[in-house]
PDB file of C-alpha atoms in Angstrom:
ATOM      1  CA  UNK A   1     -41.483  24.013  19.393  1.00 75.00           C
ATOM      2  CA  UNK A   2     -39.350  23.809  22.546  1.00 82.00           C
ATOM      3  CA  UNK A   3     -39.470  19.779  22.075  1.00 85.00           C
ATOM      4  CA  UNK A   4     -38.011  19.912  18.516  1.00 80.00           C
ATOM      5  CA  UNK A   5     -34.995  22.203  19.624  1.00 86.00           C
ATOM      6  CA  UNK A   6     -34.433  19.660  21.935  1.00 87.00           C
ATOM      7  CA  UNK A   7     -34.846  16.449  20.024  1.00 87.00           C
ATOM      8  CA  UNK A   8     -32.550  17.915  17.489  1.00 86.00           C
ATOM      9  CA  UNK A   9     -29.783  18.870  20.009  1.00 84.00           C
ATOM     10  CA  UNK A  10     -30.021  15.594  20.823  1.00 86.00           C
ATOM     11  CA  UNK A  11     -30.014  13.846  17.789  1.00 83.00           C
ATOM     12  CA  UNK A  12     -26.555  16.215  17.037  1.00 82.00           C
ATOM     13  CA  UNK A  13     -25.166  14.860  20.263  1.00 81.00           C
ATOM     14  CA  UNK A  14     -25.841  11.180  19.253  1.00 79.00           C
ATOM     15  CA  UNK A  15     -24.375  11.810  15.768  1.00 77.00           C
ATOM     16  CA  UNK A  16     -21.311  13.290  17.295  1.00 73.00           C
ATOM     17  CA  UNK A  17     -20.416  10.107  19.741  1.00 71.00           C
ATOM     18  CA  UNK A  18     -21.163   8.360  16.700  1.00 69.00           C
ATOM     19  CA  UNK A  19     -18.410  10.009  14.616  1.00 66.00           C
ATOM     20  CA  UNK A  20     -14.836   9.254  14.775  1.00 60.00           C
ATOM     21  CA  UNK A  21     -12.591  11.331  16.330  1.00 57.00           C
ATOM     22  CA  UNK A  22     -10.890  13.811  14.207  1.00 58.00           C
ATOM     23  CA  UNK A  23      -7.325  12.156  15.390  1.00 59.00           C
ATOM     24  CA  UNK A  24      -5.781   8.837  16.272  1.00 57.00           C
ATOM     25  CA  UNK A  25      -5.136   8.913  19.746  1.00 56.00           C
ATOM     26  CA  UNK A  26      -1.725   8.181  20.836  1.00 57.00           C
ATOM     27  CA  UNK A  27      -0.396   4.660  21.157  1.00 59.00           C
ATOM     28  CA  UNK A  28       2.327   4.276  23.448  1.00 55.00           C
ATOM     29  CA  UNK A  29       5.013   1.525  23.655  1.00 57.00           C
ATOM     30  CA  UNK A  30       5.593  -0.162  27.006  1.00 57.00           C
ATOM     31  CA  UNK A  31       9.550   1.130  26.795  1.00 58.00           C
ATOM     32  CA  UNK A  32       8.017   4.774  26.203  1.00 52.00           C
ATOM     33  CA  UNK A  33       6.058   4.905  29.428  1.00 58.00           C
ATOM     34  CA  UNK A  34       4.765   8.603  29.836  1.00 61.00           C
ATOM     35  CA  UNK A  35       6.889  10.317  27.338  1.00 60.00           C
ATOM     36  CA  UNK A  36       5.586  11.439  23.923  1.00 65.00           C
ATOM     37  CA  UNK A  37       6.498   9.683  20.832  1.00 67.00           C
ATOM     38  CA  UNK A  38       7.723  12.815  19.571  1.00 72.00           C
ATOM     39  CA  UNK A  39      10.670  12.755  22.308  1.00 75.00           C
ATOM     40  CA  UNK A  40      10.671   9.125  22.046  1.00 76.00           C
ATOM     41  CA  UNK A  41      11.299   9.636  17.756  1.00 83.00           C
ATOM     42  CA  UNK A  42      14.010  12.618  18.862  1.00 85.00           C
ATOM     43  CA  UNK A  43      16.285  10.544  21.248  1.00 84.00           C
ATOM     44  CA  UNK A  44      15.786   7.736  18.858  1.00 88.00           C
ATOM     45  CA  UNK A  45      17.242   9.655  15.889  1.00 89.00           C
ATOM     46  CA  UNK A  46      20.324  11.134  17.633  1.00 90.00           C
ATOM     47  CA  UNK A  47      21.067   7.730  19.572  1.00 91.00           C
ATOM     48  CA  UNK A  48      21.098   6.165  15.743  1.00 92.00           C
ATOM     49  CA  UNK A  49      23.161   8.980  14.661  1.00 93.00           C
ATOM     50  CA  UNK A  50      25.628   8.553  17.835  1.00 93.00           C
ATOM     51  CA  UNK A  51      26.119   5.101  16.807  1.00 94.00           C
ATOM     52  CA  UNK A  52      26.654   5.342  13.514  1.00 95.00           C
ATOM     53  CA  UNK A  53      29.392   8.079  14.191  1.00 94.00           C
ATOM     54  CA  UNK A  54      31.108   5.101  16.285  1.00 95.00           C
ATOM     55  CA  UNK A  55      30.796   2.773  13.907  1.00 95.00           C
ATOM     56  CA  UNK A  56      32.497   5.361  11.120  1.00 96.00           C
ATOM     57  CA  UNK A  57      35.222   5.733  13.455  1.00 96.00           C
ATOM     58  CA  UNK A  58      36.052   2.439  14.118  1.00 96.00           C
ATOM     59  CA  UNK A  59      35.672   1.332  10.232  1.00 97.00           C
ATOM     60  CA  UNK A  60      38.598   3.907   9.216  1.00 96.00           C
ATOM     61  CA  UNK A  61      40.305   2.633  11.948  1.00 96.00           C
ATOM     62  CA  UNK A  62      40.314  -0.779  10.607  1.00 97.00           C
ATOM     63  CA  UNK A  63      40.925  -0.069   7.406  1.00 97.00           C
ATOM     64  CA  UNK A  64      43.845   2.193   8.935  1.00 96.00           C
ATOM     65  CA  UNK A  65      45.442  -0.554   9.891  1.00 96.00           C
ATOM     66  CA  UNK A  66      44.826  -2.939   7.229  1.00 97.00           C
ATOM     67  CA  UNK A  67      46.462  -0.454   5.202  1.00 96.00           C
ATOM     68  CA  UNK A  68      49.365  -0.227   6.896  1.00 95.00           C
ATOM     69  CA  UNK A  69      49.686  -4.046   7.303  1.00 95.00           C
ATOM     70  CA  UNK A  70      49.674  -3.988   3.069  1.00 94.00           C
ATOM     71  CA  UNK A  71      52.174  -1.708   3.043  1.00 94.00           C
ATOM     72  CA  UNK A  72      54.836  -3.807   5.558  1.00 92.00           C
ATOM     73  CA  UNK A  73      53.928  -6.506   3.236  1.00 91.00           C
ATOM     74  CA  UNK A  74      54.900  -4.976   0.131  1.00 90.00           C
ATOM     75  CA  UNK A  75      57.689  -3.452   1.604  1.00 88.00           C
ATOM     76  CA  UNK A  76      58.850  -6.603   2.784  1.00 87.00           C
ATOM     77  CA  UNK A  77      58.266  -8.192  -0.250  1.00 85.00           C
ATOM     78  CA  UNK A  78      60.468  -5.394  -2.122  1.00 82.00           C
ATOM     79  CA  UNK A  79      63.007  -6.380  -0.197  1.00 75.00           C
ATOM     80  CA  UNK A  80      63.552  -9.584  -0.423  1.00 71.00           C
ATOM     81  CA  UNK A  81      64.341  -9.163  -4.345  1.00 61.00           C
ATOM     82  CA  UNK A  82      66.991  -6.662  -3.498  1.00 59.00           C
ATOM     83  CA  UNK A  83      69.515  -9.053  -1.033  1.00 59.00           C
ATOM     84  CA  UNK A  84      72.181 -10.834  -2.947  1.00 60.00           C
ATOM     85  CA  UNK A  85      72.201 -14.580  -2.510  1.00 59.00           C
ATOM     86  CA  UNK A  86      74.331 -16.193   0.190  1.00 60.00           C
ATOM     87  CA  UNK A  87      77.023 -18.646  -0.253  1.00 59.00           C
TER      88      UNK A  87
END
């Protein structure tokens, strides 16, 4: 009796290395190193959203000043109509 307790612990010991684990262990990168891809995934997502902030900035800026190059241009423009000819 004692034998067959044992041979079926055993046998449920076996079965259970056989299994696969209930999770997929962790795969760091290299760049990672010992930090958890969670905190990796964190300081990802607020660099990204850092540089797209920058990037927004400097786009209005641009199209600041493309604006106000149009408008010099039309205003120059307008103004040429306006002067009487020259004899």
């Amino acid at each position: 009796m004692q034998e067959l307790i044992e041979r079926r612990k055993e046998a449920q010991k076996a079965e259970e290395k056989k299994q696969a684990p209930a999770h997929k262990p962790l795969s760091l990168s290299m760049s990672e190193g010992p930090m958890l891809q969670s905190d990796g995934r964190k300081i990802e997502d607020a660099g990204r959203a850092s540089f797209e902030k920058s990037v927004k900035i400097e786009l209005d800026a641009m199209k600041a000043r493309i604006a106000q190059k149009l408008m010099q241009k039309k205003k120059e423009k307008k103004g040429k109509g306006k002067k009487p000819p020259a004899k």
